[in-house]
XYZ file of C-alpha atoms in Angstrom:
560
model
C -147.812 97.143 56.929
C -145.729 98.308 59.653
C -145.412 96.647 63.473
C -147.818 97.523 65.540
C -146.850 98.274 69.486
C -150.220 98.965 71.402
C -148.560 101.156 74.878
C -151.896 101.129 77.809
C -150.809 104.623 79.698
C -149.619 107.750 78.623
C -147.950 108.751 81.362
C -144.103 109.255 81.515
C -143.451 105.758 80.899
C -146.065 105.337 78.060
C -144.460 108.559 76.510
C -141.303 106.755 76.707
C -141.606 103.822 75.115
C -144.030 105.943 72.245
C -141.271 108.408 71.064
C -137.961 106.120 72.035
C -139.343 103.516 69.245
C -140.416 106.383 66.780
C -137.048 107.413 67.059
C -135.509 103.660 66.947
C -137.727 101.053 65.151
C -139.898 100.647 63.379
C -142.812 100.548 64.629
C -145.827 102.037 65.593
C -147.608 103.477 68.616
C -150.899 103.325 69.966
C -151.398 105.366 73.771
C -154.133 104.910 75.119
C -154.604 106.650 78.059
C -157.776 106.049 80.180
C -158.432 109.261 80.884
C -157.979 112.727 79.579
C -155.162 113.889 80.557
C -151.156 113.941 80.059
C -148.354 112.191 81.505
C -149.625 110.351 84.647
C -149.383 111.620 88.145
C -146.153 114.216 86.864
C -149.114 115.428 84.882
C -149.646 119.384 86.124
C -152.844 120.384 86.546
C -154.022 123.700 85.582
C -156.523 125.789 87.732
C -157.305 129.019 86.827
C -154.427 130.142 85.549
C -152.528 128.278 88.266
C -150.816 125.233 88.218
C -150.928 122.127 89.958
C -147.571 119.777 90.442
C -149.040 115.873 91.805
C -146.842 115.026 94.442
C -144.271 117.206 93.274
C -141.096 116.191 90.934
C -137.137 116.872 90.686
C -136.210 116.001 87.274
C -132.811 114.087 88.574
C -131.181 111.015 87.632
C -127.711 109.808 87.889
C -128.855 107.807 84.118
C -127.084 109.953 81.641
C -128.935 108.824 79.264
C -131.666 110.047 81.090
C -130.330 113.248 82.023
C -129.722 113.873 78.191
C -133.026 112.832 76.888
C -134.860 115.740 79.220
C -132.012 118.119 78.171
C -131.907 117.737 74.646
C -135.485 117.295 75.134
C -135.977 120.989 77.373
C -132.983 123.074 77.740
C -131.438 124.423 80.729
C -132.392 128.164 80.560
C -129.119 128.547 81.755
C -126.919 131.670 80.581
C -123.602 130.105 79.962
C -125.162 127.618 77.574
C -122.988 125.055 78.779
C -123.474 123.277 82.266
C -121.846 120.261 83.531
C -123.703 117.464 85.154
C -122.120 113.263 86.940
C -119.280 114.987 88.561
C -116.422 115.224 85.551
C -117.495 112.578 83.555
C -119.305 114.801 81.394
C -119.774 118.334 79.782
C -123.163 118.881 77.763
C -123.444 122.171 75.848
C -127.301 123.442 75.600
C -128.464 123.623 71.900
C -129.104 126.848 70.719
C -132.094 125.378 68.380
C -133.927 121.800 69.136
C -131.448 118.926 69.252
C -131.861 116.847 65.782
C -132.392 113.538 66.733
C -132.758 110.339 63.610
C -136.001 110.911 62.206
C -139.150 109.872 63.592
C -140.034 106.481 61.843
C -143.793 106.369 62.156
C -146.129 105.802 59.378
C -149.295 106.325 58.494
C -151.429 109.854 58.724
C -151.729 111.256 62.026
C -154.122 110.597 64.367
C -155.466 111.955 67.649
C -158.248 111.340 69.460
C -158.738 114.054 73.142
C -161.124 116.700 73.853
C -161.567 119.287 72.036
C -159.524 122.531 73.377
C -158.599 125.375 71.767
C -156.911 128.849 72.916
C -157.809 131.883 71.065
C -155.596 135.141 70.693
C -156.960 136.985 74.418
C -155.142 133.705 75.601
C -158.111 132.548 77.397
C -158.297 128.701 76.467
C -161.928 127.460 76.031
C -162.240 123.282 77.194
C -164.950 121.065 76.334
C -165.118 117.824 77.914
C -169.177 116.268 78.034
C -171.040 118.774 77.153
C -169.435 121.064 79.960
C -168.119 124.583 78.962
C -165.445 126.495 81.336
C -163.045 129.523 80.390
C -159.709 130.058 81.235
C -157.478 133.314 81.015
C -154.635 130.967 81.265
C -150.807 131.117 79.538
C -149.985 128.650 77.611
C -146.629 127.660 76.543
C -144.818 128.123 73.532
C -142.122 126.830 72.098
C -139.830 129.698 73.777
C -141.397 128.083 77.489
C -139.345 123.979 76.485
C -136.399 125.791 78.486
C -135.981 123.403 82.628
C -135.592 126.051 85.699
C -132.639 125.110 87.782
C -133.945 124.787 91.567
C -133.248 124.657 94.746
C -134.183 122.124 96.428
C -134.964 122.709 100.639
C -137.356 119.840 102.293
C -138.001 120.586 106.416
C -140.089 118.855 108.462
C -143.146 120.599 110.096
C -142.535 118.970 114.596
C -143.554 120.277 117.996
C -144.659 123.587 116.259
C -141.232 124.057 114.646
C -138.520 123.436 111.261
C -136.157 120.962 111.236
C -134.077 119.778 108.303
C -134.296 117.422 106.276
C -131.935 114.833 106.515
C -131.704 116.168 109.742
C -128.601 118.258 110.031
C -126.605 118.994 113.819
C -127.398 122.474 113.526
C -127.681 124.524 117.112
C -131.440 125.026 115.355
C -131.627 121.105 115.087
C -130.258 121.107 118.691
C -132.599 123.692 120.283
C -135.857 122.500 118.614
C -135.282 118.930 120.089
C -134.318 119.688 123.965
C -131.678 118.295 125.743
C -132.439 115.473 126.987
C -134.673 114.683 123.572
C -131.026 115.270 121.903
C -129.062 112.778 124.494
C -131.938 109.936 123.578
C -131.022 110.367 120.142
C -127.305 110.915 119.628
C -127.448 107.147 122.642
C -130.075 105.301 120.875
C -127.982 105.628 117.282
C -124.632 104.907 118.546
C -126.093 101.425 119.920
C -127.213 100.838 116.034
C -124.248 101.274 114.816
C -123.124 97.774 117.725
C -125.742 95.773 117.631
C -127.307 96.199 113.877
C -130.992 94.503 113.923
C -130.562 91.098 111.533
C -132.479 90.667 109.405
C -133.799 93.385 108.264
C -137.511 92.111 107.864
C -139.295 95.273 108.106
C -139.268 99.574 107.523
C -138.850 99.429 110.971
C -135.790 97.575 110.819
C -134.340 98.999 107.984
C -135.167 102.472 109.499
C -133.479 101.716 113.410
C -130.298 100.468 111.522
C -129.648 103.265 110.259
C -130.477 106.113 112.749
C -131.390 104.669 115.515
C -134.648 104.327 117.691
C -135.343 107.062 119.103
C -134.173 109.093 116.135
C -136.923 106.936 113.566
C -139.855 107.912 116.348
C -138.684 110.720 115.896
C -138.904 111.831 112.714
C -140.271 109.355 111.268
C -142.344 106.290 112.393
C -144.914 108.981 111.792
C -145.064 110.695 108.518
C -144.228 106.712 107.324
C -147.172 105.511 108.635
C -149.352 108.131 107.243
C -148.069 107.245 103.580
C -148.293 103.794 104.068
C -151.360 103.292 106.752
C -149.933 100.833 108.463
C -148.031 100.093 110.985
C -144.083 100.501 109.654
C -143.715 96.966 111.386
C -145.814 95.455 108.894
C -143.715 97.253 105.628
C -141.620 95.107 103.551
C -138.011 96.123 104.719
C -137.935 96.452 100.297
C -139.455 99.997 100.406
C -136.676 100.808 102.450
C -133.580 100.137 99.844
C -135.576 101.895 97.492
C -136.139 105.247 98.461
C -133.555 105.475 100.487
C -130.552 103.192 100.698
C -127.890 105.374 100.569
C -128.992 107.335 103.485
C -128.489 107.004 107.220
C -127.421 109.792 109.453
C -123.747 108.625 108.806
C -123.947 109.640 105.459
C -126.299 113.167 106.347
C -123.249 114.551 108.548
C -120.533 113.990 106.136
C -122.439 115.652 104.222
C -123.274 118.747 105.729
C -119.632 118.738 106.801
C -118.959 118.381 103.331
C -121.465 121.102 102.133
C -120.170 123.949 105.026
C -117.013 123.306 104.148
C -116.456 123.582 100.315
C -119.104 125.403 99.261
C -120.410 122.571 97.275
C -124.070 123.539 97.526
C -122.779 126.688 95.530
C -122.864 126.115 92.316
C -121.082 123.013 89.855
C -122.553 119.947 89.179
C -126.721 120.211 88.880
C -126.378 116.131 88.124
C -124.978 115.957 91.899
C -123.845 111.624 90.660
C -122.063 111.465 93.682
C -124.881 112.360 95.962
C -128.202 110.015 97.310
C -131.532 111.454 96.167
C -132.277 112.586 99.393
C -129.974 114.999 100.028
C -130.055 116.543 96.906
C -129.875 120.380 97.338
C -130.646 121.218 93.138
C -132.668 119.732 90.565
C -134.204 120.829 86.626
C -137.681 121.797 86.629
C -139.343 122.104 82.909
C -140.977 125.730 83.016
C -144.557 125.595 83.221
C -144.070 121.960 85.471
C -143.637 118.601 85.425
C -146.507 117.742 82.605
C -145.544 120.720 79.932
C -142.629 118.113 79.159
C -144.828 115.054 78.870
C -147.551 116.866 76.838
C -144.274 118.191 74.653
C -142.917 114.191 74.277
C -146.637 113.424 73.628
C -146.091 115.697 70.627
C -143.556 114.945 69.686
C -145.242 111.036 69.430
C -148.725 112.909 67.353
C -145.976 114.407 64.944
C -144.134 111.162 64.422
C -147.545 108.969 63.485
C -148.538 107.637 66.181
C -151.678 107.730 67.749
C -152.852 108.892 70.665
C -156.430 108.126 71.847
C -157.774 109.768 75.112
C -160.393 109.019 77.404
C -160.057 105.174 76.198
C -159.608 103.062 79.387
C -158.552 99.453 78.429
C -160.620 96.732 79.803
C -160.329 93.511 77.752
C -156.778 92.034 76.817
C -156.881 88.887 74.561
C -154.576 86.174 73.958
C -153.327 83.633 71.799
C -150.970 80.483 73.325
C -148.738 82.967 75.418
C -149.053 86.023 73.055
C -151.345 88.950 73.535
C -152.610 89.953 69.948
C -155.385 92.572 70.639
C -156.356 94.332 73.672
C -160.600 96.158 73.821
C -160.682 99.885 75.246
C -163.918 101.604 76.530
C -164.695 105.424 75.918
C -166.292 107.411 78.427
C -169.879 107.297 75.954
C -169.688 103.597 76.857
C -167.867 102.721 72.729
C -165.438 99.839 72.696
C -163.043 99.640 70.187
C -159.887 96.506 69.335
C -156.768 97.924 69.111
C -154.425 95.025 67.149
C -150.821 94.967 67.886
C -147.525 93.018 67.824
C -146.072 93.776 70.792
C -148.097 95.171 74.315
C -146.403 97.858 76.867
C -148.487 97.950 79.991
C -148.770 101.020 82.450
C -151.841 99.795 84.404
C -152.130 98.900 87.930
C -151.184 94.849 87.987
C -154.302 93.437 89.376
C -156.552 95.403 86.669
C -154.197 93.664 84.741
C -154.922 90.115 85.853
C -158.335 90.928 85.213
C -158.500 92.465 81.665
C -156.766 88.939 80.291
C -158.743 86.413 78.947
C -155.985 83.370 79.356
C -156.472 81.137 82.106
C -155.188 82.153 85.115
C -153.890 79.531 88.087
C -155.894 80.608 91.159
C -152.309 80.908 92.855
C -151.619 84.116 90.754
C -155.343 85.855 90.628
C -155.309 85.710 95.051
C -150.834 87.591 94.607
C -152.442 89.720 92.026
C -156.486 90.562 94.331
C -153.823 90.923 97.586
C -151.453 93.698 96.162
C -152.587 97.322 97.585
C -152.809 100.810 96.687
C -152.135 104.068 98.504
C -154.517 105.911 97.345
C -153.246 110.270 97.251
C -155.130 113.785 97.881
C -154.248 117.623 97.032
C -155.751 120.141 98.206
C -154.403 122.978 96.476
C -155.357 126.994 98.265
C -154.484 130.085 97.243
C -153.547 132.577 99.947
C -152.498 135.684 100.890
C -149.635 135.317 102.892
C -148.830 132.617 105.199
C -148.094 132.693 109.058
C -144.821 131.202 109.334
C -141.675 133.272 106.980
C -139.014 133.035 107.255
C -136.522 135.672 109.283
C -136.305 138.279 107.175
C -140.052 137.670 106.844
C -140.340 136.895 103.084
C -142.248 133.566 102.012
C -140.763 130.356 103.230
C -137.516 128.776 100.578
C -139.157 125.479 100.529
C -139.949 123.482 98.053
C -142.128 120.757 99.861
C -141.939 120.366 104.260
C -142.588 116.807 105.321
C -145.566 117.570 108.418
C -144.831 115.661 111.660
C -147.697 116.252 113.028
C -149.249 113.486 114.782
C -152.904 115.613 115.861
C -153.537 116.587 111.453
C -153.577 113.866 108.508
C -151.137 115.895 106.472
C -149.351 114.252 105.495
C -146.812 117.097 103.579
C -147.143 120.518 102.317
C -145.903 121.925 98.802
C -144.600 126.015 97.859
C -145.325 125.511 94.005
C -144.319 128.770 94.137
C -140.412 128.043 94.895
C -141.408 124.864 92.315
C -141.340 127.757 89.563
C -142.910 130.849 89.502
C -144.265 130.451 86.819
C -147.073 127.927 88.522
C -148.269 130.651 89.706
C -150.775 133.250 87.974
C -150.378 136.426 90.560
C -146.464 136.285 91.486
C -148.056 138.230 94.959
C -149.502 134.965 96.177
C -149.144 132.542 97.735
C -150.256 128.365 96.196
C -149.419 125.671 97.890
C -150.534 121.880 97.597
C -151.314 120.460 101.158
C -150.916 116.002 99.951
C -153.015 113.496 102.073
C -152.334 109.599 101.914
C -155.812 107.845 102.306
C -158.032 104.546 100.884
C -160.163 104.990 98.586
C -162.739 103.832 100.202
C -161.423 105.758 103.376
C -164.621 108.713 104.642
C -161.528 111.573 103.779
C -161.447 110.593 100.198
C -164.925 110.693 100.479
C -165.207 113.595 101.007
C -167.027 116.323 98.875
C -164.495 118.358 96.999
C -166.054 121.521 99.809
C -165.800 120.060 102.750
C -162.665 119.108 102.384
C -161.481 122.206 101.226
C -162.664 123.174 104.910
C -160.838 119.864 106.483
C -157.957 121.031 104.816
C -157.395 124.914 105.346
C -158.511 123.811 109.222
C -155.251 121.923 109.305
C -152.894 124.243 108.769
C -154.318 126.921 110.584
C -154.000 124.465 113.365
C -150.547 123.678 112.945
C -149.615 126.769 112.795
C -149.125 127.593 109.054
C -151.190 129.731 107.837
C -154.656 131.881 109.325
C -157.633 130.547 107.259
C -159.061 133.765 106.157
C -156.047 134.589 104.154
C -157.451 131.594 102.128
C -159.185 132.464 99.121
C -159.634 129.652 96.912
C -159.020 125.731 96.677
C -159.456 123.007 94.750
C -158.791 119.664 94.477
C -157.627 116.875 93.236
C -157.289 112.751 93.611
C -155.289 110.365 92.371
C -156.408 106.702 92.579
C -153.522 104.298 92.994
C -151.064 106.637 93.469
C -148.258 103.997 96.352
C -147.845 100.666 94.758
C -147.425 98.795 98.042
C -145.529 96.882 99.394
C -146.991 94.967 101.618
C -150.667 92.438 101.460
C -149.334 89.808 99.396
C -146.315 91.398 98.350
C -144.231 88.767 99.499
C -145.907 86.679 96.896
C -144.653 89.192 94.029
C -142.807 86.538 92.072
C -145.748 84.617 91.350
C -147.452 86.672 89.801
C -144.891 87.707 88.296
C -143.737 84.901 86.674
C -146.989 84.245 84.651
C -147.196 88.347 83.342
C -143.390 86.940 82.080
C -144.657 84.529 80.659
C -146.572 86.531 78.077
C -143.814 87.248 75.418
C -144.753 89.920 73.820
C -146.533 91.614 76.464
C -144.064 94.395 78.650
C -144.757 95.578 82.065
C -143.339 99.218 82.400
C -143.354 102.450 85.216
C -144.426 102.336 88.860
C -148.112 101.110 88.414
C -146.999 98.251 85.608
C -144.322 95.838 87.399
C -145.526 97.497 91.465
C -142.500 98.979 91.782
C -142.509 102.567 93.185
C -140.438 103.796 91.351
C -138.877 107.544 90.474
C -140.099 108.740 86.734
C -136.794 108.124 85.363
C -136.932 105.026 86.847
C -140.093 104.145 84.865
C -138.641 105.516 81.698
C -136.197 103.425 82.147
C -137.618 100.292 81.740
C -139.633 101.671 78.336
C -135.840 102.801 77.210
C -135.093 98.524 78.105
C -137.649 96.950 76.021
C -137.043 99.704 73.307
C -133.539 98.100 73.648
C -133.930 95.201 73.229
C -136.583 94.876 70.579
C -134.310 97.475 68.992
C -131.038 94.830 68.781
C -133.995 91.667 68.903
C -134.289 90.536 72.006
C -135.612 91.952 75.454
C -134.350 90.649 78.648
C -137.500 90.646 80.839
C -135.256 90.186 83.924
C -132.516 93.026 83.377
C -135.339 94.570 83.367
C -137.277 93.931 86.226
C -133.680 94.544 88.030
C -133.721 97.734 87.387
C -134.246 100.699 90.492
C -132.662 97.380 93.127
C -131.061 99.255 93.456
C -128.286 99.690 90.598
C -125.321 102.688 91.505
C -129.132 104.786 91.874
C -128.377 104.752 96.048
C -125.493 102.114 96.921
C -124.362 102.859 99.628
C -120.279 104.070 99.863
C -118.072 100.906 101.746
C-alpha cells in the first residue's frame, strides 16, 4: 500500500505540497479543506460575473524555482514567446504547449469531495450548496485562458485628500503636496536618523524611524500600520519589518527613482527584477482570471494524478502516538465525522487551532503561548461603480492596482481597483470594480455588522474622502476572511517554546502563513511546502531550514 500524506488546508502551501508529492515521490496526498473554496486567501471570489482578489496577489518571486513553477503552469501571455527574468541569469522560453512534467505518481481512484458545480452551454453556472441554488451568468476560464498577464504595478498613498507615490519619490508633486514646512521637517528628521540610529531595534516603530526618520514615519507609516494591526507600532515586533520591508528605506527609494528616471528601466526587460526590493517591484505576472485560477488548476492536476481533495471538512482532532501523528479527525458541514490516517502530515491550520486539536500532552507553557497568539481579520467590500470621482489627469480611470488610505478620519485601510489587476476580473468593462479593505478583529463591531449595513458604511467612507459619489454605486458584495494576518505581538515573543513542541512530532510539518504563524507571501508559503517534499524525497526533512525560509534569504537583503 502506498504511503499517504494528509494535508490540512487547500491554500498555496497545501496545494504546492500535494502537486510536488505527486510529481516527485510515491506518496499520495489527501487534502482536507474546511471551506468550499480552493486557494485559501489566494482564492478568487466570484460575484455576478465579477471577480475579487483578496488583498491583491502579485505573482512575483525572487525564487527561480517558484517563478518557473508558475510559468510552467500558466505561461505569460507574451507575443514574443520569450521572457527573461532573474537579470542575465535565466531566459525562459514560454512553452507553446503545456510543459511535460515527470509522470504523476499518485495511485488509486480519483476522489473529489466538494459542492456540486456545473456549467451549461449558455455559460450559466448553477451552484448548489446546502440546499440553495443560484444562477449566475459568467465566463468560466478554459485551457486557452491558462495564461499569466504581465501587469504594471502602481501603488499610491492617499493622504490629505491627495495622492502620493508609493514608495515616496522626490517629485515636484510630492513636495507640493507636503508643503515647504513639512518637507523641511521630513528632511531634517531623516538626516537625524542617519546620524543617530535607535539600537537595538525593539519595535516596528524603531525599525521604521531608523529607515525613514520620525517625521516621515508619523506622516506615512504610523496611521496605516496601526489600522492594519490594531496595535501601536511601538508594541509590534521589529521582526515584522524585517520580513516585509527590510530592503526598503528612503535612500533605496531615492536610488530606485533616480535609476528609473535616467535609465528607463521600467519600460521593459526583466519581469522578475531580482535586484529590486519587493516594495519597489513595478511589473508582475497575474493570472488572467485572478489568483484562484492558478490554484484551481493545481487542484485539478492533483485530483487527475490520483490525489484526493475533500472540501468542507474541518480538522479538529489530531491523534498522536509518542512522537508521531497517526491520524486526524475532520467534521463536515453536516456534522459527519471521518478519520484520515497517514504516514506524513502537513498543517497549514492556525497554530492555536493545531495545539487545541492534538491529543498528546501539551505542556502548560506551550498552551499559554499558543492561546496568546493573535490574528488580524480582514473584510473586503466590493463595490461596482459607474465612475470614480478622482481620475487621472487625462480624465481616465486611475491606474493604481491598490491605494493605501492614510486618512485618519476613516477606518478604510486600502482600496483595490480590480480593473487594473486584470480587465477580465470585471464583467462590464465600462464599470469600475473596486475593493475596500478593512482590518479588524472578529470581536469588533465592524466584523459583526450585517452585510447591507457594512456596504452603506463603506460607501459613506469613500464618499467622505472624495473617492466616489454614493449615487454612482450600483452594487456591492462583502467578503470576511478570518485569521488573515498572523500578528507579531501577544505571546509571539515566546514563539520558540511553541515551535519546539510542534517540531517534536517527527512526521508533522508546519507550512504556509498560518501554519507557521509567519506573515509569508504566497511564494514563501510555496517554498516551505517544497522544502518539506525535498526532504521527504531525500529521506530527511531539515525542520530548522524550513523555519529559516523568509527570514529573509535574499528576498529582502539590504545592499551594503
